[in-house]
Structure formats: C-alpha cells, structure tokens
Short mmCIF file of C-alpha atoms in Angstrom, two decimals:
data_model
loop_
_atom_site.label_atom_id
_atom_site.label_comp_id
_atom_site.label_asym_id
_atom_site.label_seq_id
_atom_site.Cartn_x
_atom_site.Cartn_y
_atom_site.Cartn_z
CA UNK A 11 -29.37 23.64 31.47
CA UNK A 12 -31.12 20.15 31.40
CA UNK A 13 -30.75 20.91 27.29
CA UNK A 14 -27.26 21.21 27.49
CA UNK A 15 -26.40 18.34 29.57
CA UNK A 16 -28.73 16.20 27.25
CA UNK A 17 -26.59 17.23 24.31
CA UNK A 18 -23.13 17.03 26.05
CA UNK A 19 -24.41 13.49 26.82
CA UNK A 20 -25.21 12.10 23.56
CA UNK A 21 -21.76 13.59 21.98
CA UNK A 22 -19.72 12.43 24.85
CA UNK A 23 -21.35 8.85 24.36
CA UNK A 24 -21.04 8.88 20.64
CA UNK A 25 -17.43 9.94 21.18
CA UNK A 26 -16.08 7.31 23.85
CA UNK A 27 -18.59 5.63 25.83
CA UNK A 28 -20.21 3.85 22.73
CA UNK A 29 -17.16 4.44 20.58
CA UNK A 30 -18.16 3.36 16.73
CA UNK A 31 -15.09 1.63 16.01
CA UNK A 32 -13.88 0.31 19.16
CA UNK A 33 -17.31 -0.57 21.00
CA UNK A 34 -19.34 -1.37 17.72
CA UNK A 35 -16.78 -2.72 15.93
CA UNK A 36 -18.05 -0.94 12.12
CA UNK A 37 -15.51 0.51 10.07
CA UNK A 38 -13.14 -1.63 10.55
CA UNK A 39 -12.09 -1.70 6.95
CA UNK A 40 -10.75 1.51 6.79
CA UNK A 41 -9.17 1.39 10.51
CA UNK A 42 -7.09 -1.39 9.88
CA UNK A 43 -6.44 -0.20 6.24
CA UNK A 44 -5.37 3.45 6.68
CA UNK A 45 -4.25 3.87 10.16
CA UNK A 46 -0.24 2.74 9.35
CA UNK A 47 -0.12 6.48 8.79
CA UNK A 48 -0.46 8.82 11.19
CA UNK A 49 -1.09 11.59 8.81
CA UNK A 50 -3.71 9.81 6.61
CA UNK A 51 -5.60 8.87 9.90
CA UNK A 52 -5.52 12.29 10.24
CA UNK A 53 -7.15 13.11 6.97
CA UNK A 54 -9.35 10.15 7.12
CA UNK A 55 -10.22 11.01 10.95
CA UNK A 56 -11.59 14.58 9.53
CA UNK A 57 -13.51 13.53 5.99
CA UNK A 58 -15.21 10.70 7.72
CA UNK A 59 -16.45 13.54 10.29
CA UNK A 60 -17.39 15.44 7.95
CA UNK A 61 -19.25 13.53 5.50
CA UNK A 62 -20.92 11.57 8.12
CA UNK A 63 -22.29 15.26 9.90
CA UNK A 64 -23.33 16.18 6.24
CA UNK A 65 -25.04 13.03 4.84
CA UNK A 66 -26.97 12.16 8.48
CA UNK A 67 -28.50 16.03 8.23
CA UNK A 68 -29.37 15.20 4.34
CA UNK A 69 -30.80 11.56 5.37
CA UNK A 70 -32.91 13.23 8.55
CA UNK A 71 -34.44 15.52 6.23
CA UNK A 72 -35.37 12.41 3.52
CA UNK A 73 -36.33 10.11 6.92
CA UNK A 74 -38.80 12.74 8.14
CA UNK A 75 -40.52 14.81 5.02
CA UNK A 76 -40.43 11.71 2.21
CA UNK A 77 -40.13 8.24 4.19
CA UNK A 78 -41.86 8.78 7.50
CA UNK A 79 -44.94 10.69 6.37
CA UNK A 80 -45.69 8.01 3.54
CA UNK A 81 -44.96 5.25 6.28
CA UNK A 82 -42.06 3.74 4.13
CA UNK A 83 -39.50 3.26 7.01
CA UNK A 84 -38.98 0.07 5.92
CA UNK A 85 -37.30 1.42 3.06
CA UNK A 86 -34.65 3.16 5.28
CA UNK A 87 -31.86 1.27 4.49
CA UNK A 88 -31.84 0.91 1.05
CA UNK A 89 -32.62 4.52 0.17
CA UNK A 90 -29.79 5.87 2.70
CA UNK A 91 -27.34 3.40 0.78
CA UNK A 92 -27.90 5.19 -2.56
CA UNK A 93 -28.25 8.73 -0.83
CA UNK A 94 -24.96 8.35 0.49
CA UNK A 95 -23.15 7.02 -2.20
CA UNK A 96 -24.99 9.94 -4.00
CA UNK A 97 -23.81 12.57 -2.22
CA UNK A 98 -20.75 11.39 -1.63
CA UNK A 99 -19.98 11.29 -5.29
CA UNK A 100 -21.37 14.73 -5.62
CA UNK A 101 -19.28 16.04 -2.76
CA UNK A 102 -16.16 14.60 -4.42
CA UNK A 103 -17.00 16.19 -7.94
CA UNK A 104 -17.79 20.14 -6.34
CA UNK A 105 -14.63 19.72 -3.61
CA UNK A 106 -12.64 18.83 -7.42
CA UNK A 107 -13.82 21.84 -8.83
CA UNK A 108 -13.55 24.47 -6.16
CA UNK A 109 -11.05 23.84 -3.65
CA UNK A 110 -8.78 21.51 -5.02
CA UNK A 111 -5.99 21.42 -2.41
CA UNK A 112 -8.57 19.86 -0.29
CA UNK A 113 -9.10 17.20 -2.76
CA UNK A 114 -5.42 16.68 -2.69
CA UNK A 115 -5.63 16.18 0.98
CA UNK A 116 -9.39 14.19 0.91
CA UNK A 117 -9.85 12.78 -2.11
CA UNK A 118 -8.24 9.55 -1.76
CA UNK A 119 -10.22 9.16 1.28
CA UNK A 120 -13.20 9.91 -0.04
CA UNK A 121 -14.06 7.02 -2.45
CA UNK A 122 -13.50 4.60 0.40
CA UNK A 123 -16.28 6.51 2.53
CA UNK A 124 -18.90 5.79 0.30
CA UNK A 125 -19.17 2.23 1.23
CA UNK A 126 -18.47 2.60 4.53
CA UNK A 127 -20.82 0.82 7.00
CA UNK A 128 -19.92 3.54 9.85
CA UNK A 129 -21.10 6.48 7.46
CA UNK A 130 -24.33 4.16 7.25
CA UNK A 131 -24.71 2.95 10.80
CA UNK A 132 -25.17 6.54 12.01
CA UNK A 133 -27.98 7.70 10.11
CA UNK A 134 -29.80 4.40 10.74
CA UNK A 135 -29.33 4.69 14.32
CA UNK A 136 -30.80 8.51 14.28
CA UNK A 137 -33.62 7.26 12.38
CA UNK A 138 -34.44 4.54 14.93
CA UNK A 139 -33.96 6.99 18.19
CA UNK A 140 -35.87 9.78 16.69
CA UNK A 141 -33.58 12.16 17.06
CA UNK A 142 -34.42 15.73 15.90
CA UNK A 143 -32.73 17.78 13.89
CA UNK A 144 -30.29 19.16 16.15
CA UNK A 145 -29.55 15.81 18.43
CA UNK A 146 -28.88 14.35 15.20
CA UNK A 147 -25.62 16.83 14.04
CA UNK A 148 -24.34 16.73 17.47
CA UNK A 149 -24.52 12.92 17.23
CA UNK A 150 -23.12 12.76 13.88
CA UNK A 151 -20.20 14.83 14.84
CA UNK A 152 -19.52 13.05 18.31
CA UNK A 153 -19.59 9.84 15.59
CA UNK A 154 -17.19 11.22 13.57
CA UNK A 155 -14.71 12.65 16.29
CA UNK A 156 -14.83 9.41 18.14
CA UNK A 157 -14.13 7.58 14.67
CA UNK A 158 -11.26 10.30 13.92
CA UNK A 159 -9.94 9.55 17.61
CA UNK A 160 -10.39 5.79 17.57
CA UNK A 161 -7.99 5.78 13.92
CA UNK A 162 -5.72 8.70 15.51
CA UNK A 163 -4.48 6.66 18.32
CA UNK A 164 -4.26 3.15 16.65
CA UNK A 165 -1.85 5.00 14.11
CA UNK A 166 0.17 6.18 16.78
CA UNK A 167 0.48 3.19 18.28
CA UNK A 168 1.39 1.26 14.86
CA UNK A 169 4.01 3.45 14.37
CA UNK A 170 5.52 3.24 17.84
CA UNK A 171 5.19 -0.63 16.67
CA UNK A 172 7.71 -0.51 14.07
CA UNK A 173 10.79 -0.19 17.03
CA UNK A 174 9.33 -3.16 18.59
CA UNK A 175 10.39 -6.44 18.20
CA UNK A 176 7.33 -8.22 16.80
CA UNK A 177 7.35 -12.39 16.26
CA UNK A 178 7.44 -12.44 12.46
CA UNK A 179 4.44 -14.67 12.24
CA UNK A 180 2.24 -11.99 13.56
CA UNK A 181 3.80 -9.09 11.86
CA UNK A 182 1.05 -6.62 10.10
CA UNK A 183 -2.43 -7.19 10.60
CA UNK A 184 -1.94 -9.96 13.19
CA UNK A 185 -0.46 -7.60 15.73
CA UNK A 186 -2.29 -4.80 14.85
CA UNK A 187 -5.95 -6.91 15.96
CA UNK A 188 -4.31 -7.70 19.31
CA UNK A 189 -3.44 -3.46 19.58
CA UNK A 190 -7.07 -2.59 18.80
CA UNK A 191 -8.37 -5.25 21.07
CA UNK A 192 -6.41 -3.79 23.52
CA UNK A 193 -7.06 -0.63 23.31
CA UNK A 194 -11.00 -1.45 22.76
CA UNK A 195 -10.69 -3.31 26.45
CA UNK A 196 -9.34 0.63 27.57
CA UNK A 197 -12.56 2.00 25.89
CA UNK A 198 -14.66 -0.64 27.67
CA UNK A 199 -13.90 1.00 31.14
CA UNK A 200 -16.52 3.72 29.97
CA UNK A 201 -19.29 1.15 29.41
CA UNK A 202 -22.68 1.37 31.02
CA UNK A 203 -21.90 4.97 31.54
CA UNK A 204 -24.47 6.00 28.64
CA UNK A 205 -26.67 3.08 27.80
CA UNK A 206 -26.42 2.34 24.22
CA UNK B 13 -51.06 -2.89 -3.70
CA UNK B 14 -50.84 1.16 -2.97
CA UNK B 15 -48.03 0.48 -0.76
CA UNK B 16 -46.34 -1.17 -3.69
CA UNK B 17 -46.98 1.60 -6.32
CA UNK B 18 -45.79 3.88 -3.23
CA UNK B 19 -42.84 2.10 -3.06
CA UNK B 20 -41.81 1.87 -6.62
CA UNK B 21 -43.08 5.80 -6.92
CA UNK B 22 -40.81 6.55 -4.13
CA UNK B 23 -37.68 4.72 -5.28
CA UNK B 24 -38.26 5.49 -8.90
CA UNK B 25 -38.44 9.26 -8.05
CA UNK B 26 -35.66 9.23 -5.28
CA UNK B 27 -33.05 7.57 -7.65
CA UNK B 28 -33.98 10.01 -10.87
CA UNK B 29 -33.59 12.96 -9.00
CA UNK B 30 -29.92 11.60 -8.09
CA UNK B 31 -28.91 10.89 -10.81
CA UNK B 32 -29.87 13.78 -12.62
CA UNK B 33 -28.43 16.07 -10.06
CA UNK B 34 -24.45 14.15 -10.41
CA UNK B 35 -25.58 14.04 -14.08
CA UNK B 36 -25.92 18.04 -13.79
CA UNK B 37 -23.04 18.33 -11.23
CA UNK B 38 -20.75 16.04 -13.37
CA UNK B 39 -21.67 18.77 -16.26
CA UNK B 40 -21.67 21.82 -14.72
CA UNK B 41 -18.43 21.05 -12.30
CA UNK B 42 -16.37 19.69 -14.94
CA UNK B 43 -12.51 20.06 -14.60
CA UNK B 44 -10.71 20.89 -17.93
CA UNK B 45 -7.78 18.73 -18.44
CA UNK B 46 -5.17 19.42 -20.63
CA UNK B 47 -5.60 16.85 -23.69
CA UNK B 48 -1.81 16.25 -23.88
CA UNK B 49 -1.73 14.16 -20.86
CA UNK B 50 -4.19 12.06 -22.45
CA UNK B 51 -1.56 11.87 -25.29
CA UNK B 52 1.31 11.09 -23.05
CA UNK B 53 -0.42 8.42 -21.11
CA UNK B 54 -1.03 6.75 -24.87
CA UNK B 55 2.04 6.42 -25.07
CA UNK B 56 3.42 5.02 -22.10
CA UNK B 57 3.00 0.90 -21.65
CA UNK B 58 0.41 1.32 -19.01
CA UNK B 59 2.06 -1.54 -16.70
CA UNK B 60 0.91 0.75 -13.92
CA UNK B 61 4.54 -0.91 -12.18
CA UNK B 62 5.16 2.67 -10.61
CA UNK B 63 8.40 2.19 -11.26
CA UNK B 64 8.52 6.17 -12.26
CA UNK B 65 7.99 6.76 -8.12
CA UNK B 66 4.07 7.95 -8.92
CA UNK B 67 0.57 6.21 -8.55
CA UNK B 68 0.23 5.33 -12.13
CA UNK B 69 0.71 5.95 -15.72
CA UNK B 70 -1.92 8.61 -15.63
CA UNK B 71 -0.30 10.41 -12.66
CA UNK B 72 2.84 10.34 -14.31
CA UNK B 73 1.81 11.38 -17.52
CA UNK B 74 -0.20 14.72 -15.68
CA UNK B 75 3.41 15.14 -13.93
CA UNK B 76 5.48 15.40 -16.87
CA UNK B 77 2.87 17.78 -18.31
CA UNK B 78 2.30 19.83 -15.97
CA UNK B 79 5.03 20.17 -14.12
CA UNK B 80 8.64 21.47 -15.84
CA UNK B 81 11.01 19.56 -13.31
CA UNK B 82 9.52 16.22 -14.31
CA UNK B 83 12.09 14.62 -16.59
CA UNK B 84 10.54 12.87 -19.58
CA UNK B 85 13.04 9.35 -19.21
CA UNK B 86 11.53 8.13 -15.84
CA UNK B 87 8.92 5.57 -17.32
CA UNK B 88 11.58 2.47 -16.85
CA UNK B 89 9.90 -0.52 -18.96
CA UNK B 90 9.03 2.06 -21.50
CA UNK B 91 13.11 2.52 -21.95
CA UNK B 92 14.75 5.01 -24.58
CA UNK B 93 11.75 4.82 -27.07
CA UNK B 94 9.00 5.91 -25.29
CA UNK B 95 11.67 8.54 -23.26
CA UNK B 96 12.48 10.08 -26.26
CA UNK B 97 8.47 9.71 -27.21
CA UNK B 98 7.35 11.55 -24.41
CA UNK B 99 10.19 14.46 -24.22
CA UNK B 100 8.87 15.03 -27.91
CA UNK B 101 5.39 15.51 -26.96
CA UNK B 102 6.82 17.87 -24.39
CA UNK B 103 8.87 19.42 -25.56
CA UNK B 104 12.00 18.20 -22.88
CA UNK B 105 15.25 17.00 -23.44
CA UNK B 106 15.53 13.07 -22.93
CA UNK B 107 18.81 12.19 -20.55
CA UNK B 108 20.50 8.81 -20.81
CA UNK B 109 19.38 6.86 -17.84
CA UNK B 110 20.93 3.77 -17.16
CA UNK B 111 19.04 1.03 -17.56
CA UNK B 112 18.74 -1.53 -14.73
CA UNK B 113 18.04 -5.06 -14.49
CA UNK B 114 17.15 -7.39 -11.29
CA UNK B 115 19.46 -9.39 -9.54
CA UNK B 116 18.72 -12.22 -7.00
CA UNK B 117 21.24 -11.90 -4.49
CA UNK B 118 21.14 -15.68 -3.27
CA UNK B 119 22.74 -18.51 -5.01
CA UNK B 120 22.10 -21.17 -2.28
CA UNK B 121 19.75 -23.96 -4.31
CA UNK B 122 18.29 -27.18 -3.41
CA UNK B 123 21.86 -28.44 -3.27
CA UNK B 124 23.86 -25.62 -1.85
CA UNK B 125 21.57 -24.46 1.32
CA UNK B 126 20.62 -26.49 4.58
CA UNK B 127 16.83 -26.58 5.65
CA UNK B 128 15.34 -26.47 9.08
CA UNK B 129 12.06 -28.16 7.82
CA UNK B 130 10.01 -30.02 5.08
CA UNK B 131 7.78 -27.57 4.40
CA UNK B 132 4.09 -28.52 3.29
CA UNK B 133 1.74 -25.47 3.18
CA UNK B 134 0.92 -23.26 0.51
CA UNK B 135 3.28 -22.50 -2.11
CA UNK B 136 4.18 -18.72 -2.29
CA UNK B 137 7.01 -17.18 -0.82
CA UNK B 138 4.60 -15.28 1.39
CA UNK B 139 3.43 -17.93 3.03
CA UNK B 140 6.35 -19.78 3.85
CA UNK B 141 7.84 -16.72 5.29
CA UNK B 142 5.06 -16.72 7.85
CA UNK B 143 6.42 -20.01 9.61
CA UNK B 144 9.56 -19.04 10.86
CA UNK B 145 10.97 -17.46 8.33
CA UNK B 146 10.64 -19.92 5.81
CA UNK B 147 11.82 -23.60 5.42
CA UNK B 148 15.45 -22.29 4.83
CA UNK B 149 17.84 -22.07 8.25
CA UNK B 150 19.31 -19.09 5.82
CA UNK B 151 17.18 -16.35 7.25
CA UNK B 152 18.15 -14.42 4.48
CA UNK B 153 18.32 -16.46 1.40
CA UNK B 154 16.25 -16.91 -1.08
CA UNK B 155 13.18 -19.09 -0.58
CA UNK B 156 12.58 -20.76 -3.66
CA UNK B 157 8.91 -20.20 -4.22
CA UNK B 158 8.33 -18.44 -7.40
CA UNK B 159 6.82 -14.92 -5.97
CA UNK B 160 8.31 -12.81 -8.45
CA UNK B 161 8.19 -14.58 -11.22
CA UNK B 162 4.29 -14.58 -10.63
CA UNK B 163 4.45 -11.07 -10.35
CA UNK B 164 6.59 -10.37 -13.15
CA UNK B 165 4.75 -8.14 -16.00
CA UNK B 166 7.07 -8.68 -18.51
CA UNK B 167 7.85 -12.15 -18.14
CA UNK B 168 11.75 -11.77 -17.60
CA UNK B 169 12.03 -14.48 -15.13
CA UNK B 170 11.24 -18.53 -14.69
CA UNK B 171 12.21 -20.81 -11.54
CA UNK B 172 14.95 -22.70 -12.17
CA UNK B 173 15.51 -26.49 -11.44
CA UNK B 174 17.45 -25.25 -8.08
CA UNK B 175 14.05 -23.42 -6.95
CA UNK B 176 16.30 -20.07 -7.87
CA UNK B 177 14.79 -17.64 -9.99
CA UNK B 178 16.19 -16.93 -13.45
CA UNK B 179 16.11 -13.83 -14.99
CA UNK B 180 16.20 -12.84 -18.79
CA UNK B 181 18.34 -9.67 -19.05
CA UNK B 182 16.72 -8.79 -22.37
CA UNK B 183 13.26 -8.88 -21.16
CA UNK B 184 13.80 -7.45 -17.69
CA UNK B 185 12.80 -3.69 -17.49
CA UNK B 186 13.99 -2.82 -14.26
CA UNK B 187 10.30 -1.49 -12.91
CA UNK B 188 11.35 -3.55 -9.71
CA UNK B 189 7.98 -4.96 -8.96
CA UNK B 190 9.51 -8.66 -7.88
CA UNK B 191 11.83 -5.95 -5.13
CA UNK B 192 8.28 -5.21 -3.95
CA UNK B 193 6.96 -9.01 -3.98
CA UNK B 194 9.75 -10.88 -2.52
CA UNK B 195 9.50 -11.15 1.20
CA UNK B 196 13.11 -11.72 1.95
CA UNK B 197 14.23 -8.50 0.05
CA UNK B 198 16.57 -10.48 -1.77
CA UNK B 199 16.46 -8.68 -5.23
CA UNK B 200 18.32 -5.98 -6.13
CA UNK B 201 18.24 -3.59 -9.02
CA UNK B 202 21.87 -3.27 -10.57
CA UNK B 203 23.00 -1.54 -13.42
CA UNK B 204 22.98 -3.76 -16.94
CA UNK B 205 26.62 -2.79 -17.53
CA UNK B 206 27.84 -4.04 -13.35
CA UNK B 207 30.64 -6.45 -13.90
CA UNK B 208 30.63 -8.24 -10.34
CA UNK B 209 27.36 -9.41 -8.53
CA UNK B 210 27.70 -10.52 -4.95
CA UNK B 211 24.81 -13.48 -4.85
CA UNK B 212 24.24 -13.21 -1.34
CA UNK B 213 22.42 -11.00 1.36
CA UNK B 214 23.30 -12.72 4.57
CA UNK B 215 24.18 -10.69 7.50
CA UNK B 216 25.34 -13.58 9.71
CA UNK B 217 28.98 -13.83 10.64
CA UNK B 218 30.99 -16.03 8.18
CA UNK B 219 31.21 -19.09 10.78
CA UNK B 220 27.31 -19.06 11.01
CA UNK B 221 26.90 -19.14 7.26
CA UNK B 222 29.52 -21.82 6.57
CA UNK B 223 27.00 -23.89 8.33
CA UNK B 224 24.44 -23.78 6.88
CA UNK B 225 25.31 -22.73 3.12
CA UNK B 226 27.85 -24.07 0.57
CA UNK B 227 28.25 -20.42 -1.35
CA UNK B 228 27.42 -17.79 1.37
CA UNK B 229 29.45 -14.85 2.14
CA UNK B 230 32.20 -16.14 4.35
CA UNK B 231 32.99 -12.16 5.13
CA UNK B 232 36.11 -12.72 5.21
CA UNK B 233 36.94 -9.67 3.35
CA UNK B 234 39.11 -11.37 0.76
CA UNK B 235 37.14 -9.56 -1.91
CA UNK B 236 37.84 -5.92 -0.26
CA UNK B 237 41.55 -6.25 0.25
CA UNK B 238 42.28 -7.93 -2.93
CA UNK B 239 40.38 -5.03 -5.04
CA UNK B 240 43.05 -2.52 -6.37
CA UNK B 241 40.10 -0.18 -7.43
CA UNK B 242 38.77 0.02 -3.63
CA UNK B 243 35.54 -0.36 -5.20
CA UNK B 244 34.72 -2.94 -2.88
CA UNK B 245 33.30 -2.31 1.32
CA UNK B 246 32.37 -4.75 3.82
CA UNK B 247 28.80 -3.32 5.22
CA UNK B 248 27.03 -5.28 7.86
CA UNK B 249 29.14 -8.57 7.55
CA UNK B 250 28.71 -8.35 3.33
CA UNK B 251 30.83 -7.06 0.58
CA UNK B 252 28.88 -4.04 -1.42
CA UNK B 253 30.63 -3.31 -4.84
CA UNK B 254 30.49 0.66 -5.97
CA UNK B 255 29.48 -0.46 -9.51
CA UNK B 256 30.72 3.16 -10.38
CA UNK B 257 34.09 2.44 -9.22
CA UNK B 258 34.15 -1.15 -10.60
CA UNK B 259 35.79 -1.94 -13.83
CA UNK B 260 36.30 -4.98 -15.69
CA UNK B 261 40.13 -5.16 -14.99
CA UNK B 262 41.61 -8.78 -16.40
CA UNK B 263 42.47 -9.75 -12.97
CA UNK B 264 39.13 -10.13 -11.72
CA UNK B 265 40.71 -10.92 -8.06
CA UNK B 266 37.77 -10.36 -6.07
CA UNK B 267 35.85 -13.48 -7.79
CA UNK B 268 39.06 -15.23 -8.30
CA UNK B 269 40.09 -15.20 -4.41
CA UNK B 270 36.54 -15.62 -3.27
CA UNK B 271 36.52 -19.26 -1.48
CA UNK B 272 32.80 -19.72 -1.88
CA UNK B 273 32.53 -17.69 -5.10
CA UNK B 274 29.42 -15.40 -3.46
CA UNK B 275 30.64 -12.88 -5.44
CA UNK B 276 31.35 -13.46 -9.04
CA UNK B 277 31.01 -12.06 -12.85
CA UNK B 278 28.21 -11.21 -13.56
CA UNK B 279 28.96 -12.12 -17.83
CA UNK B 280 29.89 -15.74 -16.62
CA UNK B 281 26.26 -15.66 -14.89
CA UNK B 282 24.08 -14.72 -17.96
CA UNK B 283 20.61 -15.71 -18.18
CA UNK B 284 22.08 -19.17 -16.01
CA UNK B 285 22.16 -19.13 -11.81
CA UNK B 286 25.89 -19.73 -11.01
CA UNK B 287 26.49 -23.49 -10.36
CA UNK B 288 29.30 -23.96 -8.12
CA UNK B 289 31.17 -26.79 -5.98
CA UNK B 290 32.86 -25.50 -2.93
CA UNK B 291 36.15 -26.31 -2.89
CA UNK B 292 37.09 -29.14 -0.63
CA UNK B 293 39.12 -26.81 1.78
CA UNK B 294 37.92 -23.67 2.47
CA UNK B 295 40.89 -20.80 2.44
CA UNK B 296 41.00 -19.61 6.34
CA UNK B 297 39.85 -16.94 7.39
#
C-alpha cells in the first residue's frame, strides 16, 4: 500500500503540483506556438506523452548500464540530447512506414519534439533523483499528461478568447502570456503539496 | 587521461551506433514514392505562396497525383502554362480559371486621409498597427507602410509617392500573399476582367468618414440605386459589386454619380492609384 501511494504521489506531482509547463516554465515554445488549436493541442498533448514515456525508459537504461557504471554522469546531458533527437528521428521514420494515419495525425508534431527542452528536462531530472525503472515511466507519463493538460486548457481558453474584446495592442501573444500567467497562479494553489 | 579516452570511447561509440541504426532504419523503412510527383513539383514555380490552399508545392504536387479530384489548374502564379503542364503529366483536363489580380481597397493618400498622430517607430505596417491602430484616424484604410510590397514574390507592386501601394497587373499572380501580410485586410483579390473597383473598406457611417477622408465611402447608396444591372449591394455601410453581374455598360453611373469617386473604373485606374479632388460640394445624402 505504502508502494502505491508512493507512485500515485510522484504522478500526481508530475501532473499538477509541479506542473512542467506552468510551474517550471519549459516548453514554452510549443505551448504558446500550438495551443491556438484545440485539436492540435490535442495531438501535441498525446505525442509529447508519448515520446517523453518512451525516450526517459531508453535514457534510464543508457544512465544506468553505459554512463553510471563508467562514472561518466557528467556526460548526461549531452548524450541524452543526441539520444533523443535519435530516437525521435527513428520514431518518425518506422510511425511513416507502418501506421501512417498516425503520422498524419503526429507527424507535424513530431519534428518540433525533438528539440524540446521539456522532452529533455524529464530524463535529466530522473537521472538526478535516482529513480528506478518503474518510478521513472510513471513520472514520465504524469510529465506528459500534465504537459498534454497544461496545452489542453490554454487552447480552450484561446479560443473562448477570440469572442472577447481584446485591446488591439495586446492581441496574440501579448494576451495569451497574461492567460497562462493566470492560469499558472491557479496551478500555484497546489504548491508545497509535493516538494519539488 | 583514462577518463578522457573513456569519454571519447563512449561518445565515439554512442553516436556510431545511432547513426548506423537511422542509417539502417532510413534503409530498411523506406516509403516508395511515386516518381511523378517529383515530376510535377519540377514543374511548378516553387513560390511555396500556397496559393493552391495546400502546405507547399510538394504537397500539392502529391495531391494532384494521387488524388483524382485534385484539378490540375490550381497552382495560381504558375497560370495556364504550367496548368496545362501539369494536367499533361496527369493525365487531367485543364479548366479555364480566371485569373485574379490584387486590389488595394483604399485610395486615401498622404493628401486625401486625416492622421491622429506623427508616427515615429518602426516602419512596417505591423508595427504601426500595434499603436492604436496605426497613425491613420481611418481605422480601416490603408496604412502606407510598404508590407506587401516586401512580401511580394513576384515583384508586382512598389509604394507610390502617396504611401499607396501600386500594383502591376501584368506581373501580379494572384497567390494573395500581400492578403495574408497586410494587417488592415485591405487587399482584395478581384477578377482581371472586373470593370468597377470600390477603393475603400471602411465600415463607418458616411458622416464619420467625411471627416476624416476626402474619397471614402460616403454610403450613401448612390452607386446601388443608380445600377440598372443590380449588380451593386450595400453590406455593412459599403457598396460590394457582383463582378459576375457587372458589365461594362457606357453609362458607367455608379462611378459617374459617386460624390467621392470610392468606387470607380477600374481601366481608368491601371497600373496608377486614382488621383482625385473632391468636389467642392458634396451631393447630399
């Protein structure tokens, strides 16, 4: 039982108490960028889950059987760059070949992952806390739902924006900082519930 | 110095054994593509406008390919040559499209339009827009700055003396990338053969323009009920000509009745901005 409520803790604080977009402020890029559509945040909301659960399991197996053991860690972030942007290129080319209407729906998406600092920031951080195997998918995924819900909810509220009536000088991106601040001061109501 | 050997082993290996598993994927994974759409996209201009409604040349050229509904005529600066081009390569039938050329719907200059302020910052459209609206107390007019004829691909258009855009009906193609550019939406794509061209987008009421504009719309629907064709409707306080409807009768009484001749021929207007005096008493309304 003490198991369980140490897992349901670190999802529940990787999805909203230490939310990666609205807490941490990474990935701001691609929240600002892609969440004027509700149904691309969608998309975006599930390939960034994704590849961020696969690519932290692939970079926990590299940390601990090829870095740690040779006591390279201070070579962490430099291979995990080029491991991601590895396997997200390899991800993109077998997704191509075998199921190519999710390629139609991801592959847009999935070119602007593999620079992403988010996609980076949670293998880093699972390295650093020692996480096993295990702790580290359930963190990866609460990561990558909180990053899906964090891009979900902006673009609802963008689009709710476009019946209000906005000064003109902050039209666009002006308005849409104040929105996420606010609704990063709503997320800070959970804070100090799950130390960081 | 075994930490360093270590290190380079370790990158060296790491960085080999990516690449040459992409190198194998790229191999073993690869999508065949139907050479003709590498053909097709030869032949279009490759402006990447997306004037055709797709991402790119390449997208359009795997659309006409590949799919049967795709008409063969939509690449727009290409025009009737590379049309009939492409609907030879595959094997369609090439439609007449009409062709289409910009139109600025403002003619308020330096002379003709009031201004609320001198105006100092950076010189782009875009950036005047940001203060208010622009230096103009026309919210809609034109605002002088030269946006689309930066963006122009072709070349089509230069900023006249009265900070109005000209355009060049022989070069303009009609991909409607200045439409995109111009923050006041005041370009419009019209067909080459439309004999009357309203120059002006304001919405205002016609007391509100006389104002602050020499040749604004005046709405006083002079235009509508002087048109025997009833190609002519008042929409949102401004006159919008069918261009299907209109034909070049000899009358012309539309322009001719117009007080603040907003809307005028458009063969009077080629390749020069209209340059007109109000007349010293406006008709009323």
């Amino acid at each position: 039982m003490t198991e369980v409520a140490e897992y349901f803790t670190l999802f529940m604080g990787a999805v909203i108490v230490n939310n990666f977009v609205l807490t941490r402020f990474l990935g701001l890029c691609i929240f600002f960028g892609v969440s004027k559509n509700l149904n691309a945040s969608i998309g975006m909301g599930m390939a960034v889950t994704s590849v961020m659960t696969l690519s932290s399991m692939l970079a926990w197996a590299i940390y601990n059987f090829v870095l740690a053991p040779y006591h390279l860690t201070f070579l962490t972030t430099v291979v995990f760059v080029v491991l991601i942007a590895s396997f997200v290129q390899l991800l993109e080319i077998i997704i191509k070949k075998f199921v190519p209407t999710l390629y139609n729906l991801w592959g847009i998406y999935l070119v602007l992952i593999a620079t992403n600092c988010i996609v980076l920031a949670v293998p880093l951080i699972i390295s650093e806390s020692a996480y096993s195997f295990s702790k580290s998918v359930v963190f990866a995924i609460g990561s990558g739902a909180g990053f899906a819900l964090a891009i979900i909810l902006m673009a609802s509220l963008r689009e709710k924006l476009q019946y209000a009536d906005v000064p003109k000088s902050i039209d666009g991106l002006g308005i849409a900082f104040i929105l996420a601040g606010l609704l990063a001061l709503s997320f800070f109501g959970f804070s100090g519930m799950i130390p960081l | 110095m075994n930490t360093s050997i270590l290190i380079l082993l370790v990158m060296a290996a790491l960085g080999i054994t990516f690449g040459l598993i992409l190198a194998f994927a790229n191999k073993k994974f690869a999508i065949e593509v139907n050479p003709l759409i590498h053909i097709v996209e030869d032949v279009l201009p490759k402006g990447q406008c997306g004037a055709c409604g797709y991402a790119g040349c390449m997208a359009y050229a795997e659309a006409v390919v590949t799919n049967p509904d795709v008409p063969p005529n939509m690449c727009v600066p290409g025009k009737a040559v590379v049309a009939a081009r492409v609907a030879e390569l595959t094997g369609k039938k090439a439609e007449e499209v009409e062709p289409r050329v910009a139109r600025i719907m403002c003619s308020g200059g330096l002379e003709q339009a009031k201004r609320s302020y001198e105006y100092k910052g950076v010189q782009t459209c875009a950036a005047a827009n940001v203060l208010f609206g622009g230096p103009k107390s026309c919210a809609y007019g034109c605002l002088g700055f030269g946006d689309c004829v930066a963006t122009c691909p072709f070349g089509a258009m230069t900023l006249g003396e009265n900070h109005l855009p000209q355009i060049d009906k022989e070069k303009c193609t009609g991909c409607g990338a200045c439409q995109k550019v111009c923050p006041k939406q005041v370009i419009d794509l019209t067909p080459l053969t439309a004999n009357v061209h309203v120059s002006c987008k304001s919405l205002a009421k016609g007391a509100e323009v006389r104002k602050i504009c020499t040749v604004g719309c005046l709405s006083c629907t002079l235009c509508m009920r002087q048109c025997t064709h009833d190609a002519i409707k008042m929409v949102n306080n401004l006159p919008v000509v069918d261009h299907s409807k209109c034909v070049e009768c000899t009358e012309a009484k539309c322009v001719e009745k117009c007080p603040t001749k907003a809307i005028h021929l458009i063969r009077q207007a080629a390749g020069e901005p209209p340059v007109v005096k109000a007349p010293a008493q406006a008709q009323p309304m």
